[in-house]
Amino acid sequence: QVQLVESGGGLVEAGGSLRLSCVASISGFIIDAMGWYRQTPGNQRELVATMTSDGSTTYAESVEGRFFISRDYAKKTVNLQMHSLKPEDTAVYYCNAEARRYGRSARNGYWGQGTQVTVAS
């Protein structure tokens, strides 16, 4: 099983910073990638940033240069440091892990429960 627990959301003024953290509890799985997505009411969940097991990163264009993703592979955590926050960054942020069972090639996506980030103008 793969379980993800996020922390660190909250209310911040525009221009401020927040740090999101996610810890994975896994048994019998290998995590290939971890990352963050966000969703606002009425919209699809969108990628914010991801990092693969070899350290490759992908960022949404809207957060490039403001948000920074990091992983602690030993602790099975992924963090998202967010700077220069804007009101349009307001969303529920979800931790994601792409994982596969040992000896298998097929991957599944797993999600945390989400954490609210609100940026006040």
Tab-separated table of N, CA and C in Angstrom:
chain	number	residue	atom	x	y	z
A	1	GLN	N	0.829	-1.190	0.000
A	1	GLN	CA	0.000	0.000	0.000
A	1	GLN	C	0.869	1.248	0.000
A	2	VAL	N	0.327	2.325	-0.539
A	2	VAL	CA	0.997	3.619	-0.538
A	2	VAL	C	0.044	4.627	0.073
A	3	GLN	N	0.470	5.270	1.134
A	3	GLN	CA	-0.318	6.324	1.759
A	3	GLN	C	0.509	7.598	1.810
A	4	LEU	N	-0.144	8.705	1.471
A	4	LEU	CA	0.527	9.995	1.425
A	4	LEU	C	-0.171	10.955	2.373
A	5	VAL	N	0.615	11.658	3.170
A	5	VAL	CA	0.056	12.626	4.114
A	5	VAL	C	0.758	13.962	3.908
A	6	GLU	N	-0.059	14.986	3.590
A	6	GLU	CA	0.479	16.320	3.344
A	6	GLU	C	0.380	17.178	4.595
A	7	SER	N	1.207	18.200	4.639
A	7	SER	CA	1.131	19.204	5.699
A	7	SER	C	1.712	20.502	5.169
A	8	GLY	N	1.385	21.605	5.853
A	8	GLY	CA	2.025	22.871	5.546
A	8	GLY	C	1.171	23.890	4.833
A	9	GLY	N	-0.056	23.564	4.478
A	9	GLY	CA	-0.896	24.561	3.835
A	9	GLY	C	-1.328	25.639	4.808
A	10	GLY	N	-2.032	26.633	4.281
A	10	GLY	CA	-2.517	27.692	5.156
A	10	GLY	C	-2.807	28.956	4.393
A	11	LEU	N	-2.946	30.032	5.150
A	11	LEU	CA	-3.257	31.346	4.595
A	11	LEU	C	-2.005	32.210	4.618
A	12	VAL	N	-1.731	32.854	3.504
A	12	VAL	CA	-0.560	33.721	3.414
A	12	VAL	C	-0.909	34.924	2.544
A	13	GLU	N	-0.255	36.034	2.791
A	13	GLU	CA	-0.481	37.218	1.975
A	13	GLU	C	0.294	37.100	0.664
A	14	ALA	N	-0.196	37.787	-0.335
A	14	ALA	CA	0.491	37.806	-1.622
A	14	ALA	C	1.941	38.258	-1.432
A	15	GLY	N	2.829	37.560	-2.114
A	15	GLY	CA	4.248	37.842	-1.971
A	15	GLY	C	4.941	37.012	-0.917
A	16	GLY	N	4.167	36.310	-0.126
A	16	GLY	CA	4.722	35.496	0.942
A	16	GLY	C	5.168	34.124	0.474
A	17	SER	N	5.580	33.331	1.444
A	17	SER	CA	6.100	31.988	1.153
A	17	SER	C	5.409	30.955	2.022
A	18	LEU	N	5.344	29.747	1.498
A	18	LEU	CA	4.850	28.597	2.241
A	18	LEU	C	5.644	27.375	1.819
A	19	ARG	N	5.697	26.405	2.706
A	19	ARG	CA	6.368	25.151	2.395
A	19	ARG	C	5.409	24.007	2.652
A	20	LEU	N	5.188	23.206	1.635
A	20	LEU	CA	4.360	22.017	1.761
A	20	LEU	C	5.253	20.786	1.885
A	21	SER	N	4.817	19.852	2.698
A	21	SER	CA	5.551	18.601	2.854
A	21	SER	C	4.607	17.427	2.702
A	22	CYS	N	5.151	16.329	2.238
A	22	CYS	CA	4.361	15.112	2.057
A	22	CYS	C	5.252	13.929	2.405
A	23	VAL	N	4.735	13.055	3.237
A	23	VAL	CA	5.486	11.861	3.601
A	23	VAL	C	4.716	10.641	3.125
A	24	ALA	N	5.449	9.704	2.538
A	24	ALA	CA	4.840	8.494	2.011
A	24	ALA	C	5.091	7.310	2.932
A	25	SER	N	4.042	6.590	3.192
A	25	SER	CA	4.158	5.312	3.901
A	25	SER	C	3.926	4.225	2.861
A	26	ILE	N	4.946	3.400	2.619
A	26	ILE	CA	4.821	2.409	1.566
A	26	ILE	C	5.283	1.049	2.057
A	27	SER	N	4.723	0.033	1.447
A	27	SER	CA	5.114	-1.337	1.762
A	27	SER	C	5.021	-2.157	0.489
A	28	GLY	N	6.169	-2.665	0.044
A	28	GLY	CA	6.162	-3.505	-1.147
A	28	GLY	C	6.137	-2.761	-2.459
A	29	PHE	N	6.352	-1.444	-2.409
A	29	PHE	CA	6.310	-0.627	-3.608
A	29	PHE	C	7.607	0.154	-3.774
A	30	ILE	N	7.871	0.519	-5.009
A	30	ILE	CA	8.962	1.426	-5.335
A	30	ILE	C	8.339	2.708	-5.861
A	31	ILE	N	8.762	3.837	-5.312
A	31	ILE	CA	8.258	5.118	-5.795
A	31	ILE	C	9.172	5.627	-6.892
A	32	ASP	N	8.614	5.835	-8.070
A	32	ASP	CA	9.395	6.334	-9.198
A	32	ASP	C	9.412	7.856	-9.255
A	33	ALA	N	8.307	8.465	-8.898
A	33	ALA	CA	8.217	9.923	-8.955
A	33	ALA	C	7.279	10.406	-7.867
A	34	MET	N	7.562	11.584	-7.376
A	34	MET	CA	6.663	12.248	-6.430
A	34	MET	C	6.502	13.690	-6.865
A	35	GLY	N	5.354	14.242	-6.549
A	35	GLY	CA	5.150	15.613	-6.958
A	35	GLY	C	3.911	16.219	-6.355
A	36	TRP	N	3.575	17.377	-6.874
A	36	TRP	CA	2.443	18.164	-6.376
A	36	TRP	C	1.550	18.590	-7.528
A	37	TYR	N	0.268	18.499	-7.278
A	37	TYR	CA	-0.751	18.985	-8.185
A	37	TYR	C	-1.655	19.919	-7.393
A	38	ARG	N	-2.454	20.710	-8.095
A	38	ARG	CA	-3.405	21.581	-7.410
A	38	ARG	C	-4.704	21.640	-8.181
A	39	GLN	N	-5.741	21.989	-7.442
A	39	GLN	CA	-7.076	22.010	-8.024
A	39	GLN	C	-7.892	23.118	-7.393
A	40	THR	N	-8.609	23.849	-8.247
A	40	THR	CA	-9.553	24.863	-7.791
A	40	THR	C	-10.954	24.407	-8.170
A	41	PRO	N	-11.975	24.932	-7.489
A	41	PRO	CA	-13.346	24.484	-7.746
A	41	PRO	C	-13.727	24.627	-9.215
A	42	GLY	N	-14.280	23.569	-9.770
A	42	GLY	CA	-14.746	23.593	-11.143
A	42	GLY	C	-13.676	23.357	-12.189
A	43	ASN	N	-12.458	23.144	-11.735
A	43	ASN	CA	-11.349	22.953	-12.671
A	43	ASN	C	-10.682	21.596	-12.464
A	44	GLN	N	-9.973	21.159	-13.486
A	44	GLN	CA	-9.249	19.900	-13.370
A	44	GLN	C	-8.000	20.077	-12.533
A	45	ARG	N	-7.582	18.973	-11.950
A	45	ARG	CA	-6.335	18.986	-11.197
A	45	ARG	C	-5.183	19.195	-12.182
A	46	GLU	N	-4.260	20.084	-11.805
A	46	GLU	CA	-3.166	20.402	-12.708
A	46	GLU	C	-1.820	20.178	-12.040
A	47	LEU	N	-0.850	19.831	-12.855
A	47	LEU	CA	0.496	19.610	-12.336
A	47	LEU	C	1.117	20.910	-11.868
A	48	VAL	N	1.776	20.850	-10.720
A	48	VAL	CA	2.555	21.986	-10.224
A	48	VAL	C	4.040	21.685	-10.405
A	49	ALA	N	4.487	20.566	-9.850
A	49	ALA	CA	5.895	20.180	-9.957
A	49	ALA	C	6.036	18.709	-9.631
A	50	THR	N	6.948	18.047	-10.328
A	50	THR	CA	7.242	16.657	-10.023
A	50	THR	C	8.749	16.422	-10.070
A	51	MET	N	9.180	15.371	-9.384
A	51	MET	CA	10.587	14.988	-9.403
A	51	MET	C	10.669	13.475	-9.490
A	52	THR	N	11.438	12.991	-10.460
A	52	THR	CA	11.597	11.558	-10.625
A	52	THR	C	12.691	11.032	-9.702
A	53	SER	N	12.866	9.720	-9.717
A	53	SER	CA	13.840	9.107	-8.827
A	53	SER	C	15.274	9.451	-9.215
A	54	ASP	N	15.487	9.905	-10.459
A	54	ASP	CA	16.838	10.315	-10.857
A	54	ASP	C	17.047	11.816	-10.699
A	55	GLY	N	16.085	12.496	-10.103
A	55	GLY	CA	16.238	13.908	-9.808
A	55	GLY	C	15.736	14.859	-10.870
A	56	SER	N	15.192	14.335	-11.944
A	56	SER	CA	14.653	15.211	-12.984
A	56	SER	C	13.387	15.897	-12.487
A	57	THR	N	13.267	17.186	-12.791
A	57	THR	CA	12.114	17.956	-12.321
A	57	THR	C	11.310	18.500	-13.496
A	58	THR	N	10.035	18.668	-13.235
A	58	THR	CA	9.121	19.310	-14.177
A	58	THR	C	8.292	20.307	-13.391
A	59	TYR	N	8.185	21.509	-13.921
A	59	TYR	CA	7.390	22.555	-13.279
A	59	TYR	C	6.339	23.076	-14.247
A	60	ALA	N	5.206	23.463	-13.694
A	60	ALA	CA	4.243	24.207	-14.488
A	60	ALA	C	4.856	25.561	-14.819
A	61	GLU	N	4.555	26.047	-15.993
A	61	GLU	CA	5.126	27.328	-16.420
A	61	GLU	C	4.748	28.447	-15.457
A	62	SER	N	3.568	28.368	-14.891
A	62	SER	CA	3.071	29.435	-14.018
A	62	SER	C	3.816	29.530	-12.690
A	63	VAL	N	4.555	28.481	-12.320
A	63	VAL	CA	5.265	28.499	-11.035
A	63	VAL	C	6.774	28.468	-11.205
A	64	GLU	N	7.233	28.341	-12.438
A	64	GLU	CA	8.669	28.261	-12.714
A	64	GLU	C	9.388	29.464	-12.106
A	65	GLY	N	10.447	29.175	-11.357
A	65	GLY	CA	11.227	30.238	-10.739
A	65	GLY	C	10.697	30.724	-9.408
A	66	ARG	N	9.498	30.306	-9.035
A	66	ARG	CA	8.919	30.704	-7.736
A	66	ARG	C	8.776	29.511	-6.797
A	67	PHE	N	8.495	28.357	-7.355
A	67	PHE	CA	8.297	27.139	-6.566
A	67	PHE	C	9.480	26.202	-6.804
A	68	PHE	N	9.836	25.477	-5.747
A	68	PHE	CA	10.971	24.571	-5.853
A	68	PHE	C	10.627	23.260	-5.157
A	69	ILE	N	10.786	22.164	-5.881
A	69	ILE	CA	10.473	20.844	-5.356
A	69	ILE	C	11.755	20.154	-4.906
A	70	SER	N	11.644	19.401	-3.828
A	70	SER	CA	12.778	18.630	-3.345
A	70	SER	C	12.282	17.312	-2.767
A	71	ARG	N	13.152	16.327	-2.755
A	71	ARG	CA	12.797	15.029	-2.211
A	71	ARG	C	13.885	14.519	-1.274
A	72	ASP	N	13.449	13.826	-0.252
A	72	ASP	CA	14.354	13.085	0.609
A	72	ASP	C	14.015	11.617	0.377
A	73	TYR	N	14.854	10.939	-0.389
A	73	TYR	CA	14.522	9.585	-0.805
A	73	TYR	C	14.532	8.624	0.384
A	74	ALA	N	15.439	8.850	1.315
A	74	ALA	CA	15.509	7.958	2.469
A	74	ALA	C	14.276	8.092	3.352
A	75	LYS	N	13.797	9.323	3.505
A	75	LYS	CA	12.633	9.568	4.358
A	75	LYS	C	11.322	9.483	3.590
A	76	LYS	N	11.438	9.272	2.251
A	76	LYS	CA	10.243	9.154	1.404
A	76	LYS	C	9.355	10.386	1.537
A	77	THR	N	9.974	11.541	1.457
A	77	THR	CA	9.218	12.783	1.529
A	77	THR	C	9.455	13.610	0.264
A	78	VAL	N	8.485	14.457	-0.003
A	78	VAL	CA	8.620	15.440	-1.061
A	78	VAL	C	8.132	16.772	-0.508
A	79	ASN	N	8.876	17.813	-0.809
A	79	ASN	CA	8.551	19.146	-0.317
A	79	ASN	C	8.352	20.095	-1.482
A	80	LEU	N	7.546	21.108	-1.251
A	80	LEU	CA	7.344	22.159	-2.243
A	80	LEU	C	7.523	23.489	-1.539
A	81	GLN	N	8.600	24.171	-1.847
A	81	GLN	CA	8.856	25.499	-1.306
A	81	GLN	C	8.280	26.511	-2.278
A	82	MET	N	7.348	27.309	-1.789
A	82	MET	CA	6.649	28.263	-2.645
A	82	MET	C	6.992	29.678	-2.213
A	83	HIS	N	7.465	30.464	-3.149
A	83	HIS	CA	7.827	31.860	-2.906
A	83	HIS	C	6.995	32.769	-3.803
A	84	SER	N	6.975	34.046	-3.441
A	84	SER	CA	6.286	35.052	-4.258
A	84	SER	C	4.883	34.591	-4.627
A	85	LEU	N	4.166	34.133	-3.627
A	85	LEU	CA	2.844	33.578	-3.887
A	85	LEU	C	1.880	34.645	-4.391
A	86	LYS	N	0.999	34.215	-5.273
A	86	LYS	CA	0.014	35.089	-5.893
A	86	LYS	C	-1.384	34.572	-5.553
A	87	PRO	N	-2.384	35.443	-5.592
A	87	PRO	CA	-3.745	34.979	-5.329
A	87	PRO	C	-4.154	33.823	-6.240
A	88	GLU	N	-3.658	33.813	-7.456
A	88	GLU	CA	-4.016	32.732	-8.380
A	88	GLU	C	-3.367	31.399	-8.033
A	89	ASP	N	-2.485	31.385	-7.042
A	89	ASP	CA	-1.937	30.122	-6.548
A	89	ASP	C	-2.879	29.457	-5.539
A	90	THR	N	-3.924	30.167	-5.162
A	90	THR	CA	-4.899	29.606	-4.219
A	90	THR	C	-5.525	28.348	-4.798
A	91	ALA	N	-5.465	27.262	-4.044
A	91	ALA	CA	-5.974	25.975	-4.508
A	91	ALA	C	-5.802	24.943	-3.406
A	92	VAL	N	-6.384	23.786	-3.632
A	92	VAL	CA	-6.054	22.628	-2.809
A	92	VAL	C	-4.879	21.929	-3.487
A	93	TYR	N	-3.832	21.725	-2.736
A	93	TYR	CA	-2.619	21.105	-3.262
A	93	TYR	C	-2.582	19.634	-2.844
A	94	TYR	N	-2.335	18.780	-3.816
A	94	TYR	CA	-2.327	17.342	-3.586
A	94	TYR	C	-0.942	16.771	-3.838
A	95	CYS	N	-0.511	15.933	-2.941
A	95	CYS	CA	0.720	15.181	-3.133
A	95	CYS	C	0.410	13.963	-3.999
A	96	ASN	N	1.326	13.646	-4.896
A	96	ASN	CA	1.160	12.507	-5.795
A	96	ASN	C	2.418	11.642	-5.780
A	97	ALA	N	2.216	10.350	-5.853
A	97	ALA	CA	3.331	9.412	-5.995
A	97	ALA	C	2.991	8.424	-7.109
A	98	GLU	N	3.946	8.221	-7.981
A	98	GLU	CA	3.832	7.198	-9.022
A	98	GLU	C	4.667	6.014	-8.541
A	99	ALA	N	4.008	4.897	-8.273
A	99	ALA	CA	4.691	3.773	-7.643
A	99	ALA	C	4.333	2.463	-8.322
A	100	ARG	N	5.222	1.494	-8.190
A	100	ARG	CA	4.986	0.161	-8.748
A	100	ARG	C	5.450	-0.892	-7.742
A	101	ARG	N	4.853	-2.049	-7.830
A	101	ARG	CA	5.246	-3.141	-6.959
A	101	ARG	C	6.626	-3.655	-7.361
A	102	TYR	N	7.350	-4.143	-6.399
A	102	TYR	CA	8.651	-4.735	-6.680
A	102	TYR	C	8.511	-5.817	-7.754
A	103	GLY	N	9.377	-5.763	-8.767
A	103	GLY	CA	9.367	-6.763	-9.817
A	103	GLY	C	8.341	-6.525	-10.907
A	104	ARG	N	7.549	-5.456	-10.755
A	104	ARG	CA	6.536	-5.140	-11.755
A	104	ARG	C	6.907	-3.852	-12.478
A	105	SER	N	6.419	-3.692	-13.699
A	105	SER	CA	6.694	-2.477	-14.462
A	105	SER	C	5.517	-1.503	-14.461
A	106	ALA	N	4.316	-2.009	-14.206
A	106	ALA	CA	3.135	-1.149	-14.254
A	106	ALA	C	3.102	-0.218	-13.045
A	107	ARG	N	2.870	1.054	-13.293
A	107	ARG	CA	2.811	2.043	-12.213
A	107	ARG	C	1.383	2.515	-11.985
A	108	ASN	N	1.104	2.861	-10.766
A	108	ASN	CA	-0.168	3.474	-10.396
A	108	ASN	C	0.095	4.798	-9.708
A	109	GLY	N	-0.880	5.671	-9.811
A	109	GLY	CA	-0.779	6.955	-9.142
A	109	GLY	C	-1.513	6.932	-7.820
A	110	TYR	N	-0.924	7.542	-6.819
A	110	TYR	CA	-1.519	7.618	-5.487
A	110	TYR	C	-1.574	9.074	-5.067
A	111	TRP	N	-2.612	9.392	-4.271
A	111	TRP	CA	-2.860	10.787	-3.897
A	111	TRP	C	-3.010	10.946	-2.396
A	112	GLY	N	-2.561	12.106	-1.927
A	112	GLY	CA	-2.837	12.479	-0.560
A	112	GLY	C	-4.227	13.088	-0.458
A	113	GLN	N	-4.576	13.515	0.738
A	113	GLN	CA	-5.919	14.029	0.973
A	113	GLN	C	-6.060	15.498	0.566
A	114	GLY	N	-4.953	16.155	0.319
A	114	GLY	CA	-4.982	17.553	-0.091
A	114	GLY	C	-4.816	18.512	1.072
A	115	THR	N	-4.203	19.638	0.782
A	115	THR	CA	-4.034	20.691	1.781
A	115	THR	C	-4.342	22.034	1.122
A	116	GLN	N	-5.105	22.851	1.808
A	116	GLN	CA	-5.555	24.133	1.249
A	116	GLN	C	-4.460	25.188	1.369
A	117	VAL	N	-4.223	25.858	0.258
A	117	VAL	CA	-3.340	27.027	0.241
A	117	VAL	C	-4.176	28.212	-0.225
A	118	THR	N	-4.229	29.240	0.588
A	118	THR	CA	-4.983	30.437	0.259
A	118	THR	C	-4.044	31.636	0.295
A	119	VAL	N	-4.010	32.364	-0.814
A	119	VAL	CA	-3.149	33.547	-0.910
A	119	VAL	C	-4.045	34.770	-0.978
A	120	ALA	N	-3.947	35.612	0.041
A	120	ALA	CA	-4.779	36.809	0.129
A	120	ALA	C	-4.126	37.957	-0.628
A	121	SER	N	-4.953	38.689	-1.353
A	121	SER	CA	-4.428	39.825	-2.123
A	121	SER	C	-4.307	41.059	-1.265
